[in-house]
XYZ file of C-alpha atoms in Angstrom:
591
model
C -6.119 -19.537 -88.806
C -3.979 -17.983 -91.564
C -6.475 -19.084 -94.238
C -9.352 -17.675 -92.178
C -7.578 -14.316 -91.769
C -6.871 -14.083 -95.501
C -10.521 -14.830 -96.254
C -11.556 -12.138 -93.758
C -9.346 -9.619 -95.528
C -10.853 -10.446 -98.911
C -14.392 -10.183 -97.548
C -13.495 -6.871 -95.915
C -12.088 -5.670 -99.233
C -15.276 -6.612 -101.048
C -17.345 -4.887 -98.388
C -15.318 -1.696 -98.558
C -15.424 -1.611 -102.344
C -19.181 -2.177 -102.396
C -20.106 0.304 -99.680
C -17.912 3.071 -101.065
C -18.699 2.390 -104.712
C -15.047 1.695 -105.474
C -15.312 -1.561 -107.389
C -12.369 -2.258 -109.668
C -14.613 -2.439 -112.757
C -16.431 0.854 -112.059
C -17.535 2.882 -115.057
C -14.654 5.117 -116.171
C -17.060 8.010 -116.670
C -17.745 8.055 -112.933
C -14.079 8.731 -112.251
C -13.860 12.371 -113.255
C -12.439 15.727 -112.232
C -14.924 18.093 -110.591
C -15.042 21.752 -109.523
C -11.399 22.601 -110.049
C -10.283 20.246 -107.261
C -9.270 16.619 -107.168
C -12.835 15.721 -106.148
C -13.077 12.302 -107.652
C -16.293 10.317 -107.898
C -17.175 6.643 -107.702
C -14.543 4.370 -109.145
C -11.731 6.706 -108.064
C -9.160 6.540 -105.331
C -9.198 10.110 -103.999
C -6.018 9.618 -101.985
C -4.089 8.791 -105.169
C -5.578 11.566 -107.306
C -3.847 14.896 -107.847
C -3.273 17.799 -110.206
C -6.514 17.221 -112.059
C -5.860 13.544 -112.665
C -8.344 11.206 -110.980
C -6.860 7.769 -110.464
C -8.928 4.585 -110.859
C -9.263 2.554 -107.673
C -7.126 -0.612 -107.714
C -8.538 -3.922 -106.593
C -6.973 -5.780 -103.672
C -4.906 -8.093 -105.863
C -3.390 -5.149 -107.780
C -2.347 -3.065 -104.779
C 1.409 -2.289 -104.638
C 1.572 -4.017 -101.250
C 0.576 -7.298 -102.873
C -3.076 -7.225 -101.909
C -2.682 -6.004 -98.323
C -5.542 -3.744 -97.345
C -4.797 -0.415 -95.702
C -6.925 1.561 -93.255
C -9.549 3.619 -95.105
C -9.689 7.330 -94.188
C -13.056 9.047 -93.976
C -11.281 12.262 -95.011
C -8.847 11.005 -97.675
C -7.491 14.504 -98.273
C -7.532 15.702 -94.663
C -9.244 18.768 -93.208
C -8.401 22.285 -92.000
C -10.058 23.807 -88.926
C -9.579 27.174 -87.199
C -8.816 26.448 -83.537
C -7.625 29.692 -81.980
C -6.062 33.150 -82.099
C -2.308 33.691 -81.906
C -2.515 37.176 -80.387
C 0.698 38.200 -82.149
C 1.672 37.655 -85.769
C 3.332 34.230 -85.954
C 6.669 34.803 -87.677
C 8.536 32.160 -85.653
C 7.385 29.138 -83.642
C 9.025 26.564 -81.373
C 7.386 23.634 -79.587
C 8.968 23.934 -76.122
C 6.889 21.278 -74.296
C 4.298 18.758 -75.523
C 1.540 21.287 -74.764
C 3.231 24.685 -75.218
C 4.182 26.540 -78.389
C 6.184 29.769 -78.380
C 4.903 32.208 -81.009
C 7.352 34.997 -81.782
C 6.794 38.183 -83.769
C 8.773 41.354 -84.355
C 7.983 44.417 -82.277
C 4.771 45.798 -83.786
C 1.311 47.000 -82.774
C -0.426 43.682 -82.102
C -3.791 44.024 -80.322
C -2.870 42.373 -76.957
C -1.283 44.781 -74.476
C 1.327 44.149 -71.797
C 0.905 45.645 -68.288
C 3.004 48.593 -69.482
C 0.330 49.394 -72.104
C 2.609 48.576 -75.037
C 1.823 45.848 -77.556
C 3.007 42.299 -76.968
C 4.999 40.517 -79.643
C 5.737 37.148 -77.980
C 3.256 34.656 -76.510
C 3.200 31.150 -75.076
C 0.324 29.273 -76.738
C -1.388 26.431 -74.881
C -2.183 23.595 -77.298
C -4.763 22.105 -74.927
C -6.842 25.195 -74.123
C -5.991 27.145 -77.331
C -5.290 30.235 -75.223
C -2.142 32.345 -75.075
C -0.057 33.946 -72.332
C 1.634 37.270 -73.073
C 5.413 37.347 -72.696
C 7.813 40.230 -72.188
C 11.090 40.341 -74.074
C 13.660 43.154 -74.056
C 15.112 42.843 -77.552
C 13.646 42.819 -81.053
C 13.136 39.188 -82.158
C 12.347 40.122 -85.785
C 13.946 37.673 -88.274
C 15.868 35.773 -85.614
C 16.858 32.103 -85.540
C 16.629 29.391 -82.929
C 17.910 26.067 -81.707
C 17.635 23.679 -78.772
C 20.381 22.741 -76.324
C 20.680 19.089 -75.207
C 18.639 19.727 -72.032
C 15.664 21.089 -74.002
C 16.425 24.784 -73.459
C 15.630 26.977 -76.468
C 18.081 29.630 -77.614
C 16.698 32.459 -79.766
C 19.414 34.486 -81.469
C 19.627 37.531 -83.695
C 16.904 39.957 -84.610
C 16.511 43.549 -85.689
C 16.935 47.169 -84.736
C 15.812 49.176 -81.715
C 12.215 50.388 -82.122
C 10.386 52.841 -79.892
C 6.909 54.157 -80.639
C 3.817 54.937 -78.618
C 2.522 51.420 -79.414
C 5.617 49.307 -78.728
C 9.163 49.541 -77.418
C 12.138 47.233 -77.884
C 15.906 47.297 -77.641
C 17.992 46.251 -80.629
C 18.289 42.516 -81.148
C 20.880 42.093 -83.904
C 23.398 40.424 -81.570
C 21.000 39.162 -78.913
C 20.824 35.721 -77.348
C 17.633 34.845 -75.473
C 17.076 31.707 -73.426
C 13.830 29.843 -72.709
C 13.831 27.089 -70.081
C 10.534 25.240 -70.673
C 7.897 24.798 -67.995
C 4.300 23.576 -67.866
C 3.020 25.847 -65.084
C 3.303 29.282 -66.772
C 6.166 30.278 -64.483
C 8.823 30.558 -67.191
C 9.820 33.583 -69.234
C 12.613 34.847 -71.456
C 16.075 35.122 -69.890
C 18.367 37.689 -71.485
C 21.187 40.021 -70.556
C 22.224 42.135 -73.563
C 24.985 43.849 -71.583
C 26.896 40.613 -70.909
C 29.218 39.457 -73.774
C 28.419 35.833 -72.912
C 24.782 36.579 -73.808
C 25.483 38.146 -77.194
C 26.778 37.014 -80.562
C 30.000 38.302 -82.029
C 28.298 40.498 -84.643
C 24.941 41.520 -86.091
C 22.932 38.633 -87.537
C 19.639 39.328 -89.321
C 18.178 36.199 -90.995
C 20.554 33.882 -89.141
C 20.382 30.080 -89.204
C 21.046 27.940 -86.138
C 21.529 24.186 -86.037
C 22.132 21.785 -83.156
C 25.381 19.915 -83.807
C 26.048 16.321 -82.704
C 28.176 17.797 -79.914
C 25.095 19.568 -78.544
C 26.566 22.966 -79.394
C 24.683 25.376 -81.615
C 26.167 26.236 -84.996
C 25.253 29.855 -85.788
C 25.655 30.794 -89.456
C 25.397 33.812 -91.676
C 22.903 36.626 -91.862
C 23.320 40.298 -92.663
C 24.431 43.119 -90.398
C 21.363 45.299 -90.987
C 17.692 45.090 -91.967
C 17.310 44.846 -95.741
C 15.385 43.282 -98.608
C 18.275 41.324 -100.134
C 21.831 40.755 -98.987
C 24.868 42.285 -100.640
C 28.636 42.373 -100.158
C 28.590 45.403 -97.854
C 25.948 43.958 -95.499
C 26.877 40.277 -95.669
C 28.004 38.461 -92.523
C 29.830 35.452 -94.043
C 30.858 33.943 -90.721
C 29.911 31.254 -88.227
C 30.257 30.894 -84.485
C 29.448 28.394 -81.768
C 27.125 28.738 -78.766
C 27.882 28.299 -75.915
C 31.213 29.985 -76.503
C 34.146 27.556 -76.212
C 35.324 26.773 -72.696
C 38.354 28.735 -71.602
C 37.739 31.546 -74.093
C 37.000 35.011 -72.729
C 33.576 35.893 -74.143
C 34.619 39.422 -75.109
C 37.577 38.037 -77.080
C 35.717 35.310 -78.974
C 35.788 35.875 -82.742
C 33.633 34.380 -85.517
C 35.100 32.266 -88.339
C 34.987 33.355 -91.979
C 33.237 31.101 -94.553
C 33.852 31.745 -98.261
C 30.730 29.772 -99.192
C 28.538 32.509 -97.689
C 30.189 35.005 -100.043
C 29.836 32.756 -103.075
C 26.108 32.291 -102.338
C 25.293 36.021 -102.488
C 22.826 37.636 -102.877
C 20.262 34.921 -101.965
C 22.132 33.531 -98.961
C 19.931 34.451 -95.971
C 18.511 31.726 -93.690
C 20.793 29.022 -95.159
C 19.745 25.412 -94.551
C 22.014 23.207 -92.454
C 21.835 19.493 -91.553
C 24.246 17.247 -89.667
C 25.471 14.102 -91.477
C 26.305 10.525 -90.357
C 30.058 11.116 -90.600
C 29.960 14.134 -88.269
C 30.160 16.706 -91.068
C 27.341 19.109 -91.916
C 25.523 19.956 -95.154
C 24.911 23.636 -96.000
C 22.601 24.970 -98.737
C 22.123 28.601 -99.835
C 20.879 30.125 -103.109
C 21.540 27.244 -105.546
C 24.751 26.102 -103.920
C 25.551 23.448 -101.358
C 28.525 21.803 -99.745
C 29.657 19.357 -97.079
C 31.631 21.080 -94.321
C 33.706 19.968 -91.332
C 33.160 22.338 -88.419
C 36.012 21.078 -86.211
C 38.589 21.581 -88.992
C 36.864 24.616 -90.580
C 37.243 22.787 -93.870
C 35.161 22.298 -97.010
C 34.940 18.538 -97.518
C 33.106 18.668 -100.843
C 31.395 21.241 -103.033
C 28.236 19.825 -104.609
C 26.569 20.638 -107.949
C 24.267 23.657 -108.056
C 20.575 22.749 -108.032
C 19.035 23.517 -111.461
C 16.133 25.879 -111.967
C 16.861 29.035 -110.017
C 17.552 30.343 -106.491
C 15.862 28.645 -103.518
C 16.834 30.863 -100.543
C 15.507 34.133 -99.137
C 14.059 36.239 -100.666
C 13.440 33.675 -103.440
C 12.473 31.221 -100.755
C 11.937 27.514 -101.377
C 11.013 24.656 -99.031
C 13.810 22.492 -97.644
C 13.722 19.232 -95.710
C 16.019 16.388 -94.736
C 13.988 13.313 -95.650
C 13.316 10.794 -92.851
C 16.202 8.478 -92.044
C 15.885 4.703 -92.097
C 18.244 2.082 -90.645
C 17.227 -0.198 -93.541
C 19.093 2.151 -95.919
C 21.985 2.651 -93.502
C 20.486 6.059 -92.636
C 21.008 7.506 -96.110
C 20.732 11.303 -95.895
C 18.638 12.783 -98.699
C 17.703 16.452 -98.922
C 14.623 17.696 -100.783
C 14.416 21.310 -102.028
C 11.196 22.486 -103.697
C 10.029 25.760 -105.158
C 11.497 29.249 -104.946
C 11.151 32.104 -107.421
C 12.660 32.936 -110.777
C 13.558 36.542 -109.902
C 13.166 39.334 -107.362
C 10.241 40.873 -109.226
C 6.643 41.491 -108.196
C 5.207 39.294 -110.958
C 8.019 36.742 -111.064
C 6.777 33.166 -111.286
C 7.370 30.783 -108.417
C 9.321 27.638 -109.253
C 7.509 24.343 -109.666
C 10.585 22.128 -109.702
C 12.083 20.121 -106.841
C 15.552 18.715 -106.422
C 16.467 15.666 -104.330
C 20.069 14.770 -103.552
C 21.440 11.704 -101.773
C 24.381 12.874 -99.688
C 25.350 9.257 -98.983
C 26.286 8.719 -102.638
C 29.992 8.960 -103.526
C 29.079 11.509 -106.213
C 25.807 13.202 -105.126
C 23.709 14.602 -107.976
C 20.336 16.381 -108.050
C 17.346 14.309 -109.173
C 14.714 16.739 -110.461
C 10.942 16.421 -110.059
C 7.896 18.706 -110.272
C 5.207 19.652 -107.768
C 1.559 19.827 -108.899
C 1.821 23.633 -108.736
C 4.545 26.280 -108.303
C 5.196 27.421 -104.738
C 7.203 30.210 -103.101
C 7.643 30.597 -99.304
C 6.197 27.158 -98.587
C 6.708 25.044 -95.460
C 7.836 21.411 -95.618
C 6.633 19.349 -92.631
C 7.690 15.770 -91.925
C 4.472 14.026 -90.886
C 4.289 11.238 -88.318
C 4.298 8.581 -91.062
C 7.456 9.944 -92.707
C 5.736 11.587 -95.658
C 6.304 15.302 -96.269
C 3.483 17.854 -96.302
C 4.107 21.064 -98.262
C 1.782 23.967 -97.507
C 1.527 27.763 -97.334
C 3.139 30.158 -99.797
C 2.202 31.816 -103.083
C 2.666 31.505 -106.848
C 4.175 34.855 -107.825
C 6.526 37.481 -106.410
C 9.190 37.017 -103.753
C 9.535 37.138 -99.968
C 9.125 40.560 -98.392
C 6.431 43.048 -97.497
C 3.694 43.269 -100.176
C 5.784 41.311 -102.689
C 3.892 38.005 -102.688
C 0.760 37.350 -104.766
C -1.552 34.495 -105.736
C -1.716 32.447 -102.522
C -1.384 28.675 -102.728
C -4.221 27.275 -100.643
C -3.738 23.600 -101.530
C -1.199 21.495 -99.639
C 0.529 18.579 -101.301
C 1.931 15.389 -99.836
C 5.315 14.044 -100.967
C 5.959 10.322 -100.586
C 9.753 9.745 -100.552
C 9.278 6.021 -101.183
C 7.174 6.411 -104.344
C 8.702 6.241 -107.847
C 9.912 9.435 -109.472
C 6.998 11.152 -111.213
C 4.330 9.852 -108.835
C 5.407 11.195 -105.459
C 2.954 14.079 -105.086
C -0.720 14.075 -104.081
C -2.953 17.120 -103.510
C -4.929 17.449 -100.314
C -7.939 19.581 -99.367
C -7.274 23.345 -99.564
C -7.499 25.888 -96.774
C -9.406 29.142 -97.316
C -6.818 31.276 -95.488
C -3.925 32.871 -97.392
C -0.632 31.957 -95.692
C 2.209 33.811 -97.371
C 5.065 35.927 -95.977
C 5.707 35.245 -92.278
C 3.603 32.105 -91.991
C 4.610 28.922 -90.175
C 3.614 25.277 -89.691
C 4.696 22.357 -87.499
C 3.770 18.755 -86.696
C 2.257 18.448 -83.209
C 2.583 15.532 -80.757
C -0.994 14.461 -81.558
C 0.140 14.036 -85.220
C -1.951 16.963 -86.490
C -0.343 20.032 -88.078
C -0.282 23.504 -86.488
C -0.538 26.390 -89.004
C -0.353 30.098 -88.169
C 0.793 33.514 -89.321
C 0.970 35.485 -92.550
C 1.692 39.187 -92.577
C 2.479 40.691 -95.965
C 2.517 44.147 -94.378
C 5.401 46.045 -92.798
C 3.194 46.732 -89.766
C -0.057 45.302 -88.460
C -2.801 45.959 -91.001
C -6.288 44.572 -90.431
C -8.198 46.420 -93.177
C -7.721 48.104 -96.556
C -4.915 45.808 -97.717
C -5.066 42.761 -100.025
C -3.838 40.417 -97.285
C -4.468 41.612 -93.705
C -2.302 40.530 -90.782
C -3.468 37.020 -89.930
C -4.032 35.867 -86.334
C -6.166 32.774 -86.919
C -4.542 29.456 -86.035
C -5.510 26.378 -88.014
C -5.153 22.709 -87.274
C -4.797 20.325 -90.187
C -5.987 16.750 -89.676
C -4.065 14.405 -92.001
C -5.987 11.447 -93.466
C -4.150 9.022 -91.169
C -6.146 10.432 -88.235
C -9.541 9.656 -89.823
C -9.285 5.964 -90.713
C -11.395 2.953 -89.758
C -8.517 1.701 -87.585
C -8.250 2.914 -83.989
C -5.112 4.879 -83.168
C -2.462 2.857 -81.352
C -1.406 3.956 -77.889
C 1.926 3.955 -76.096
C 0.830 2.335 -72.833
C 4.043 2.358 -70.803
C 5.715 5.586 -69.803
C 8.683 6.320 -72.068
C 11.733 7.443 -70.026
C 12.135 11.217 -69.753
C 15.802 10.887 -70.726
C 17.457 8.312 -72.975
C 20.941 7.829 -74.364
C 22.209 6.806 -77.786
C 21.865 3.096 -78.644
C 19.833 2.588 -75.453
C 17.194 -0.123 -75.698
C 13.916 0.643 -73.971
C 10.892 -1.551 -73.457
C 7.706 -0.044 -74.818
C 4.251 -1.582 -74.528
C 1.738 -0.467 -77.119
C -1.954 -1.141 -77.568
C -3.063 -1.520 -81.195
C -6.704 -1.528 -79.994
C -8.129 -3.771 -82.722
C -6.874 -6.673 -84.860
C -10.194 -7.750 -86.390
C -9.653 -6.026 -89.744
C -5.921 -5.369 -90.087
C -2.992 -7.396 -88.849
C -0.655 -5.176 -86.765
C 2.166 -3.581 -88.760
C 4.106 -1.479 -86.280
C 6.708 1.244 -86.823
C 8.392 3.581 -84.344
C 9.405 7.076 -85.509
C 11.554 9.553 -83.571
C 11.532 13.229 -84.547
C 12.786 16.674 -83.586
C 10.475 19.570 -84.498
C 13.103 22.340 -84.586
C 12.629 26.101 -84.805
C 10.492 27.413 -87.669
C 10.583 30.754 -89.469
C 10.524 32.017 -93.062
C 10.073 28.505 -94.555
C 13.225 27.406 -92.698
C 12.751 24.503 -90.291
C 15.982 24.637 -88.348
C 17.136 21.191 -87.129
C 13.874 19.429 -88.153
C 14.551 15.725 -88.695
C 13.021 12.285 -88.198
C 14.249 8.700 -88.166
C 12.714 5.247 -88.071
C 13.801 3.251 -85.022
C 14.854 -0.385 -84.843
C 12.155 -2.239 -82.882
C 11.933 -5.914 -81.972
C 8.565 -7.453 -81.136
C 8.198 -9.341 -77.884
C 5.259 -10.730 -75.949
C 1.716 -10.266 -77.289
C -1.226 -10.065 -74.876
C -4.432 -9.498 -76.782
C -4.083 -6.157 -78.505
C -1.093 -5.187 -76.355
C 2.382 -5.838 -77.725
C 5.750 -5.366 -76.035
C 8.606 -4.014 -78.153
C 12.284 -3.493 -77.499
C 12.999 -0.155 -79.144
C 16.545 0.988 -79.836
C 17.512 4.649 -79.849
C 19.667 5.991 -82.732
C 23.228 4.684 -82.518
C 24.907 8.096 -82.359
C 24.392 11.859 -82.253
C 25.412 12.365 -85.877
C 22.098 10.814 -86.899
C 19.906 12.643 -84.372
C 21.647 15.461 -82.468
C 20.831 15.693 -78.748
C 17.827 17.549 -77.399
C 14.032 17.225 -77.133
C 12.415 14.585 -79.354
C 9.011 12.979 -79.858
C 8.406 9.281 -80.458
C 5.330 8.059 -82.353
C 4.251 4.463 -82.812
C 2.314 3.736 -86.011
C 0.100 0.756 -86.765
C -0.553 0.303 -90.486
C 0.376 3.966 -90.951
C -1.957 5.253 -88.214
C 0.032 7.201 -85.574
C -0.288 7.392 -81.817
C -0.015 10.528 -79.764
C 3.734 11.026 -79.335
C 5.732 10.660 -76.145
C 8.309 13.334 -75.308
C 11.885 12.510 -74.335
C 15.317 14.101 -74.059
C 17.979 12.303 -76.102
C 21.649 12.835 -75.234
């Protein structure tokens, strides 16, 4: 049987190579660069080609996997498609249920009107019908942050000043806390009480970052105390606080805690990036600086080297991501930071360099790499297969109204497992400019949701270089277009699971005629997204043990992460992948 299967694979390889014109000895002239894109002809492997370099297709016996064939995508560079209208400019997004996305804007004159006649600036977007429901909110959500509590409730915090015009009205939101308890029946709305000290932060926080800690509390860090273009000593809020406020402390008496790091990182210290670590500490990055910090002791554990190449935080905004965790590497925590801008100037060049640092090393150092093109204000999305998609942004300028130029339409994929120097691949470009105030997120169906872009201080639909953008796009990664059917999670995953819990999951791989099953389970948290900052986004591979096989159905014992340091509590999504092809994810609460 084994010999027969191997022969089948070789025949399938020959068939694929012949039908697609990808024979290993194809004429080199056929493999060429066309039309300014990585549009590679016969003899080329389009999925491996990028930055103007078409790569020759490798025969089965020269594949890195030792001759193992992989599913062949019909769209090897993916595809963009406009699927809906956001109603309000998408400055912030949060996936609050498997089918509902909150889209949050500042108070401005968006076309949809509330019953009061004023413009809406928050909506609940239905991912099934691609329609939105208008939401009312009392306080200005502009440049706020967000995080999830262990029960799946979203907290939105911070914002901007009071604004009252004939088109829209809002109370000030600098110290606001807003709560969203998810629902599927359109009965939920924002809960807020700005007059109650328990419902406010200790001070103004514009461009604030929020991260779910292993304890389930929210760590609220930094920001400025007024609306501005770049932070400075007089406006800086170099403090942190915890939500909910500590038990036994009178809310009105609760005080924030000073952090010297947020002074040292001036002026590019807004929307700092924060990730929890396996030892219970947290990692904080702002500007070019980073450190490991112990929240319970209010203590700097270790200052890390500055990343080379220039600032990487607002308004010289880069893309930041904690790379997927893997039990095979003892959950090594590696952070990737790409892009930014060389200066706060209209024609400043975006950075092309990336830094990667392994925080599990005794002496962490930055390993530098380069993207195929420079990028400012980009989004870094962990895809269902653990690779990182970088999209949106521009090539010149800096973050802020009318300060970005030269949109980057082409997304790139970063493979963390590939050797240094060959980790990036270009994918098909969009035709929509997504610059300042644009967002993106992986959806449960393993596609990518893309929205927003408003380079203007108010809604502008005409007579500007980049009008306010309401179109929503879906990006279909290549792994959704292969010749292998998508696997399916057949059994219902428990709504709530605990750390180290082992659950039995039955999957259906659909077809074993061409590819032997190679199954992986991935668990991820989508986080809160705004201004290229994906607060609390993280993903880990799960330990899974194969059990009984019945045809194309396979039973697995799947083990949840061993502790909350690796994956803090809250709402998560679990994908199963067969040969890199993902299922629709199942939703669960982990705590």
